[in-house]
Amino acid sequence: MHQVFPEFYGKVEGFFDSAAPGIAMARSVLEHRCPGTAYVDHPHHPTSCIVALDHSFIFAGRNVGQRFLDQVVGRTRHNRKSHLVWTADQARRLDPPADYSKTIGRLELRGRDRSTQLIGQSESDGIRVCKITSDLLAKCQWTHEMERVFGDLHRFFIHGLGFCLIRNETILAEAYAAFWGKGQVEIAAVTHPQHRRSGHGFRVSAELIEACEAMGFETYWSSNCLLYTSDAADED
C-alpha cells in the first residue's frame, strides 16, 4: 500500500470506471475538490487504486486485490468510521473487511428525461429559491455535513453549490451538489421535518439540477434503500 502524492492524482483516475457507483465521490478527491487520500498497490508500476474520502467513504478501483483492500480499510478504520462502497463485482472476487458492522443497501438514480420540464423558480406563493450564501449556510440543517464533506465551509463555496427554499425568513428545504468529477455530480436534498409532504424537496432539487446541467454536469442521486422505501415520500 502506497499513498499517492496529490500532484499525481490525475495519473490514477483511469483505474475507476465512469459507471461505478458513487464515482463522483472518488473523483472529487482526485480532482482536488474534496479532501481525501489515494493509495496504489505499487509505487512505480501500480495496477489498482483505492480512494478514501476524509468524509468516510472508500472506493476501490478495478483489479484491487484482497491484501491491498485490507491494508487500506484497516488504516482508515483505525482513524475514523468508514463506509466501503461494495459492488457486486467486488463481492464475487473479494471477501468483505473483517468485523464490519453492517451492510447498507444503496440505490442510485440516474439518467433523468431532459425533455421533462422541471419546476422553475416562482414567488407567487410567497416561496423563493435562493442560492446558498455564507449567511444562509449558517442557518441550514446540513451546515455541519458540508463542513465534513469539504473539510471547511470556505471550500464549499469554492467547490460546491447549494440552494434553499425559503418562505419569509424560514428555510423549508435545502439541496446540495457536493461531489463533482469528470462531468458528473452527486446531489442530495433535505426537507425540514415540519415542512415535508409539500413538494419542497423536489422544487429546490429542480433548481439545483438545472444549475448543474447548465454547467455541463450530469446529476445523479443516491440513497439508502431503507430511506428510499420508508422516508423518501415523507421528504416531500
mmCIF file of C-alpha atoms in Angstrom:
data_model
loop_
_atom_site.group_PDB
_atom_site.id
_atom_site.type_symbol
_atom_site.label_atom_id
_atom_site.label_comp_id
_atom_site.label_asym_id
_atom_site.label_seq_id
_atom_site.Cartn_x
_atom_site.Cartn_y
_atom_site.Cartn_z
ATOM 1 C CA MET A 1 0.000 0.000 0.000
ATOM 2 C CA HIS A 2 1.471 3.343 -1.076
ATOM 3 C CA GLN A 3 -0.003 6.807 -0.690
ATOM 4 C CA VAL A 4 -0.179 8.894 -3.859
ATOM 5 C CA PHE A 5 1.059 12.469 -3.790
ATOM 6 C CA PRO A 6 -1.809 14.825 -4.758
ATOM 7 C CA GLU A 7 0.088 16.167 -7.773
ATOM 8 C CA PHE A 8 -0.113 12.659 -9.290
ATOM 9 C CA TYR A 9 -3.843 12.093 -8.733
ATOM 10 C CA GLY A 10 -4.536 12.617 -12.425
ATOM 11 C CA LYS A 11 -2.433 9.564 -13.266
ATOM 12 C CA VAL A 12 -4.607 7.158 -11.240
ATOM 13 C CA GLU A 13 -8.044 8.364 -12.352
ATOM 14 C CA GLY A 14 -8.081 5.731 -15.111
ATOM 15 C CA PHE A 15 -8.352 2.936 -12.547
ATOM 16 C CA PHE A 16 -12.006 3.910 -11.945
ATOM 17 C CA ASP A 17 -14.959 3.207 -14.234
ATOM 18 C CA SER A 18 -17.334 6.052 -15.109
ATOM 19 C CA ALA A 19 -20.339 3.821 -14.357
ATOM 20 C CA ALA A 20 -19.105 2.759 -10.908
ATOM 21 C CA PRO A 21 -21.498 3.560 -8.045
ATOM 22 C CA GLY A 22 -20.798 6.924 -6.441
ATOM 23 C CA ILE A 23 -17.948 7.601 -8.841
ATOM 24 C CA ALA A 24 -18.214 11.385 -8.474
ATOM 25 C CA MET A 25 -17.234 10.992 -4.810
ATOM 26 C CA ALA A 26 -13.949 9.288 -5.703
ATOM 27 C CA ARG A 27 -13.231 11.750 -8.489
ATOM 28 C CA SER A 28 -13.953 14.708 -6.226
ATOM 29 C CA VAL A 29 -10.800 13.716 -4.344
ATOM 30 C CA LEU A 30 -8.753 13.058 -7.477
ATOM 31 C CA GLU A 31 -9.788 16.469 -8.853
ATOM 32 C CA HIS A 32 -8.837 18.178 -5.555
ATOM 33 C CA ARG A 33 -12.399 19.265 -4.722
ATOM 34 C CA CYS A 34 -12.896 17.244 -1.521
ATOM 35 C CA PRO A 35 -10.261 16.131 0.989
ATOM 36 C CA GLY A 36 -9.148 12.523 0.890
ATOM 37 C CA THR A 37 -6.288 10.176 0.066
ATOM 38 C CA ALA A 38 -5.457 7.960 -2.894
ATOM 39 C CA TYR A 39 -3.498 4.716 -2.487
ATOM 40 C CA VAL A 40 -1.906 2.421 -5.083
ATOM 41 C CA ASP A 41 -0.644 -1.148 -4.823
ATOM 42 C CA HIS A 42 2.823 -0.390 -6.211
ATOM 43 C CA PRO A 43 4.841 2.857 -6.098
ATOM 44 C CA HIS A 44 6.250 2.665 -9.631
ATOM 45 C CA HIS A 45 4.024 0.251 -11.562
ATOM 46 C CA PRO A 46 0.559 0.430 -9.986
ATOM 47 C CA THR A 47 -2.229 -1.826 -11.226
ATOM 48 C CA SER A 48 -5.018 -0.606 -8.932
ATOM 49 C CA CYS A 49 -6.065 2.345 -6.797
ATOM 50 C CA ILE A 50 -8.259 2.976 -3.766
ATOM 51 C CA VAL A 51 -9.588 6.405 -2.779
ATOM 52 C CA ALA A 52 -10.573 7.171 0.825
ATOM 53 C CA LEU A 53 -12.525 10.362 1.461
ATOM 54 C CA ASP A 54 -11.928 12.153 4.749
ATOM 55 C CA HIS A 55 -15.745 12.262 4.965
ATOM 56 C CA SER A 56 -15.919 8.428 5.427
ATOM 57 C CA PHE A 57 -16.360 6.663 2.063
ATOM 58 C CA ILE A 58 -13.804 4.289 0.491
ATOM 59 C CA PHE A 59 -13.814 3.462 -3.235
ATOM 60 C CA ALA A 60 -11.839 0.604 -4.748
ATOM 61 C CA GLY A 61 -10.959 0.832 -8.425
ATOM 62 C CA ARG A 62 -10.538 -2.007 -10.914
ATOM 63 C CA ASN A 63 -8.290 -5.001 -10.148
ATOM 64 C CA VAL A 64 -7.964 -4.317 -6.420
ATOM 65 C CA GLY A 65 -6.599 -7.361 -4.600
ATOM 66 C CA GLN A 66 -7.560 -8.671 -1.167
ATOM 67 C CA ARG A 67 -4.358 -7.726 0.647
ATOM 68 C CA PHE A 68 -4.356 -4.197 -0.778
ATOM 69 C CA LEU A 69 -8.017 -3.693 0.160
ATOM 70 C CA ASP A 70 -7.496 -4.984 3.700
ATOM 71 C CA GLN A 71 -4.489 -2.705 4.213
ATOM 72 C CA VAL A 72 -6.312 0.466 3.147
ATOM 73 C CA VAL A 73 -9.507 -0.338 5.024
ATOM 74 C CA GLY A 74 -7.522 -1.212 8.145
ATOM 75 C CA ARG A 75 -5.657 2.079 8.003
ATOM 76 C CA THR A 76 -8.753 4.231 7.508
ATOM 77 C CA ARG A 77 -10.807 2.374 10.119
ATOM 78 C CA HIS A 78 -8.058 2.993 12.633
ATOM 79 C CA ASN A 79 -8.642 6.745 12.308
ATOM 80 C CA ARG A 80 -12.407 7.044 11.754
ATOM 81 C CA LYS A 81 -15.676 5.318 10.950
ATOM 82 C CA SER A 82 -15.606 4.192 7.322
ATOM 83 C CA HIS A 83 -18.099 3.161 4.642
ATOM 84 C CA LEU A 84 -16.704 0.865 1.940
ATOM 85 C CA VAL A 85 -18.568 1.073 -1.362
ATOM 86 C CA TRP A 86 -19.014 -2.631 -2.100
ATOM 87 C CA THR A 87 -20.090 -3.598 -5.614
ATOM 88 C CA ALA A 88 -21.453 -6.916 -6.925
ATOM 89 C CA ASP A 89 -18.243 -7.478 -8.886
ATOM 90 C CA GLN A 90 -16.102 -6.994 -5.787
ATOM 91 C CA ALA A 91 -18.345 -9.342 -3.804
ATOM 92 C CA ARG A 92 -17.629 -12.104 -6.344
ATOM 93 C CA ARG A 93 -13.856 -11.667 -6.124
ATOM 94 C CA LEU A 94 -13.112 -10.410 -2.630
ATOM 95 C CA ASP A 95 -14.015 -11.002 0.983
ATOM 96 C CA PRO A 96 -15.512 -8.091 2.918
ATOM 97 C CA PRO A 97 -13.334 -6.495 5.591
ATOM 98 C CA ALA A 98 -13.201 -8.392 8.862
ATOM 99 C CA ASP A 99 -15.525 -7.314 11.671
ATOM 100 C CA TYR A 100 -17.633 -4.952 9.548
ATOM 101 C CA SER A 101 -20.735 -3.836 11.434
ATOM 102 C CA LYS A 102 -23.471 -3.984 8.786
ATOM 103 C CA THR A 103 -24.366 -3.827 5.097
ATOM 104 C CA ILE A 104 -26.428 -0.878 3.835
ATOM 105 C CA GLY A 105 -28.198 -1.320 0.503
ATOM 106 C CA ARG A 106 -27.988 1.671 -1.823
ATOM 107 C CA LEU A 107 -29.987 2.925 -4.776
ATOM 108 C CA GLU A 108 -28.586 5.267 -7.396
ATOM 109 C CA LEU A 109 -30.942 7.280 -9.608
ATOM 110 C CA ARG A 110 -29.524 8.460 -12.933
ATOM 111 C CA GLY A 111 -30.428 9.456 -16.446
ATOM 112 C CA ARG A 112 -33.376 11.784 -15.985
ATOM 113 C CA ASP A 113 -35.506 12.555 -19.037
ATOM 114 C CA ARG A 114 -34.324 16.029 -20.014
ATOM 115 C CA SER A 115 -37.446 16.570 -22.113
ATOM 116 C CA THR A 116 -39.365 16.694 -18.836
ATOM 117 C CA GLN A 117 -39.857 20.251 -17.602
ATOM 118 C CA LEU A 118 -38.632 20.784 -14.076
ATOM 119 C CA ILE A 119 -40.402 23.179 -11.763
ATOM 120 C CA GLY A 120 -38.750 26.566 -12.070
ATOM 121 C CA GLN A 121 -38.407 29.387 -9.596
ATOM 122 C CA SER A 122 -41.664 31.075 -8.598
ATOM 123 C CA GLU A 123 -42.529 33.553 -5.887
ATOM 124 C CA SER A 124 -46.280 33.582 -6.472
ATOM 125 C CA ASP A 125 -46.881 31.529 -3.319
ATOM 126 C CA GLY A 126 -44.502 33.543 -1.171
ATOM 127 C CA ILE A 127 -41.766 30.924 -1.517
ATOM 128 C CA ARG A 128 -38.494 31.720 -3.218
ATOM 129 C CA VAL A 129 -35.434 29.697 -4.223
ATOM 130 C CA CYS A 130 -32.100 31.202 -3.195
ATOM 131 C CA LYS A 131 -28.533 30.177 -3.860
ATOM 132 C CA ILE A 132 -26.879 29.324 -0.561
ATOM 133 C CA THR A 133 -24.632 32.105 0.705
ATOM 134 C CA SER A 134 -22.446 32.122 3.797
ATOM 135 C CA ASP A 135 -25.235 33.801 5.781
ATOM 136 C CA LEU A 136 -27.797 31.212 4.654
ATOM 137 C CA LEU A 137 -25.493 28.240 5.191
ATOM 138 C CA ALA A 138 -25.071 29.217 8.833
ATOM 139 C CA LYS A 139 -28.833 28.686 9.239
ATOM 140 C CA CYS A 140 -29.066 25.434 7.256
ATOM 141 C CA GLN A 141 -29.668 21.962 8.623
ATOM 142 C CA TRP A 142 -26.727 20.447 6.731
ATOM 143 C CA THR A 143 -24.104 23.050 7.624
ATOM 144 C CA HIS A 144 -22.039 20.524 9.568
ATOM 145 C CA GLU A 145 -22.432 17.906 6.826
ATOM 146 C CA MET A 146 -20.989 20.276 4.216
ATOM 147 C CA GLU A 147 -18.125 21.035 6.579
ATOM 148 C CA ARG A 148 -17.425 17.294 6.817
ATOM 149 C CA VAL A 149 -17.563 16.846 3.044
ATOM 150 C CA PHE A 150 -15.262 19.746 2.162
ATOM 151 C CA GLY A 151 -13.088 19.959 5.246
ATOM 152 C CA ASP A 152 -14.191 23.540 5.907
ATOM 153 C CA LEU A 153 -17.016 25.778 4.766
ATOM 154 C CA HIS A 154 -14.735 28.038 2.744
ATOM 155 C CA ARG A 155 -14.057 25.108 0.400
ATOM 156 C CA PHE A 156 -17.803 24.561 -0.015
ATOM 157 C CA PHE A 157 -18.151 27.946 -1.689
ATOM 158 C CA ILE A 158 -15.221 27.169 -3.982
ATOM 159 C CA HIS A 159 -16.117 23.593 -4.970
ATOM 160 C CA GLY A 160 -19.777 23.111 -4.001
ATOM 161 C CA LEU A 161 -23.196 24.507 -4.826
ATOM 162 C CA GLY A 162 -26.468 24.666 -2.961
ATOM 163 C CA PHE A 163 -29.949 26.182 -2.962
ATOM 164 C CA CYS A 164 -32.532 26.847 -0.266
ATOM 165 C CA LEU A 165 -36.301 27.082 -0.496
ATOM 166 C CA ILE A 166 -37.424 29.930 1.754
ATOM 167 C CA ARG A 167 -40.765 31.335 2.900
ATOM 168 C CA ASN A 168 -40.307 34.717 4.526
ATOM 169 C CA GLU A 169 -37.142 34.052 6.562
ATOM 170 C CA THR A 170 -37.802 30.339 7.187
ATOM 171 C CA ILE A 171 -35.789 27.697 5.344
ATOM 172 C CA LEU A 172 -38.099 24.916 4.146
ATOM 173 C CA ALA A 173 -35.689 22.699 2.215
ATOM 174 C CA GLU A 174 -32.075 22.537 1.061
ATOM 175 C CA ALA A 175 -30.368 20.909 -1.936
ATOM 176 C CA TYR A 176 -26.635 20.446 -2.445
ATOM 177 C CA ALA A 177 -24.229 19.413 -5.175
ATOM 178 C CA ALA A 178 -21.204 18.298 -3.201
ATOM 179 C CA PHE A 179 -19.302 15.633 -5.135
ATOM 180 C CA TRP A 180 -18.165 16.685 -8.625
ATOM 181 C CA GLY A 181 -15.998 14.727 -11.032
ATOM 182 C CA LYS A 182 -15.487 14.351 -14.777
ATOM 183 C CA GLY A 183 -18.876 15.664 -15.868
ATOM 184 C CA GLN A 184 -20.922 14.046 -13.079
ATOM 185 C CA VAL A 185 -22.179 15.428 -9.791
ATOM 186 C CA GLU A 186 -23.920 13.699 -6.909
ATOM 187 C CA ILE A 187 -26.729 15.737 -5.388
ATOM 188 C CA ALA A 188 -28.692 15.451 -2.158
ATOM 189 C CA ALA A 189 -31.565 17.295 -0.520
ATOM 190 C CA VAL A 190 -33.215 17.598 2.851
ATOM 191 C CA THR A 191 -36.649 18.982 3.700
ATOM 192 C CA HIS A 192 -37.020 20.240 7.232
ATOM 193 C CA PRO A 193 -39.332 17.863 9.146
ATOM 194 C CA GLN A 194 -42.165 20.307 9.796
ATOM 195 C CA HIS A 195 -42.401 21.224 6.088
ATOM 196 C CA ARG A 196 -42.472 17.777 4.475
ATOM 197 C CA ARG A 197 -45.118 16.312 2.135
ATOM 198 C CA SER A 198 -45.498 19.600 0.260
ATOM 199 C CA GLY A 199 -43.163 19.125 -2.706
ATOM 200 C CA HIS A 200 -40.489 21.416 -1.305
ATOM 201 C CA GLY A 201 -37.663 18.896 -1.740
ATOM 202 C CA PHE A 202 -38.499 18.392 -5.403
ATOM 203 C CA ARG A 203 -38.769 22.091 -6.019
ATOM 204 C CA VAL A 204 -35.389 23.053 -4.586
ATOM 205 C CA SER A 205 -33.752 19.997 -6.190
ATOM 206 C CA ALA A 206 -35.107 21.040 -9.592
ATOM 207 C CA GLU A 207 -33.365 24.390 -9.276
ATOM 208 C CA LEU A 208 -30.110 22.684 -8.349
ATOM 209 C CA ILE A 209 -30.334 20.142 -11.190
ATOM 210 C CA GLU A 210 -30.915 22.843 -13.784
ATOM 211 C CA ALA A 211 -27.954 24.846 -12.458
ATOM 212 C CA CYS A 212 -25.660 21.791 -12.645
ATOM 213 C CA GLU A 213 -26.859 20.871 -16.137
ATOM 214 C CA ALA A 214 -26.267 24.438 -17.297
ATOM 215 C CA MET A 215 -22.615 23.926 -16.321
ATOM 216 C CA GLY A 216 -22.455 20.711 -18.348
ATOM 217 C CA PHE A 217 -22.727 18.206 -15.486
ATOM 218 C CA GLU A 218 -24.948 15.138 -15.338
ATOM 219 C CA THR A 219 -26.636 14.832 -11.955
ATOM 220 C CA TYR A 220 -27.436 11.675 -10.046
ATOM 221 C CA TRP A 221 -28.911 10.883 -6.666
ATOM 222 C CA SER A 222 -28.073 8.057 -4.259
ATOM 223 C CA SER A 223 -29.949 6.900 -1.203
ATOM 224 C CA ASN A 224 -30.042 4.142 1.355
ATOM 225 C CA CYS A 225 -32.666 1.588 0.290
ATOM 226 C CA LEU A 226 -34.424 1.861 3.647
ATOM 227 C CA LEU A 227 -34.571 5.638 3.353
ATOM 228 C CA TYR A 228 -35.939 5.377 -0.180
ATOM 229 C CA THR A 229 -38.722 2.971 0.741
ATOM 230 C CA SER A 230 -39.798 4.443 4.058
ATOM 231 C CA ASP A 231 -38.741 8.064 4.422
ATOM 232 C CA ALA A 232 -38.304 9.461 0.931
ATOM 233 C CA ALA A 233 -42.018 10.082 0.465
ATOM 234 C CA ASP A 234 -42.075 11.960 3.735
ATOM 235 C CA GLU A 235 -39.359 14.273 2.472
ATOM 236 C CA ASP A 236 -41.908 15.932 0.191
#
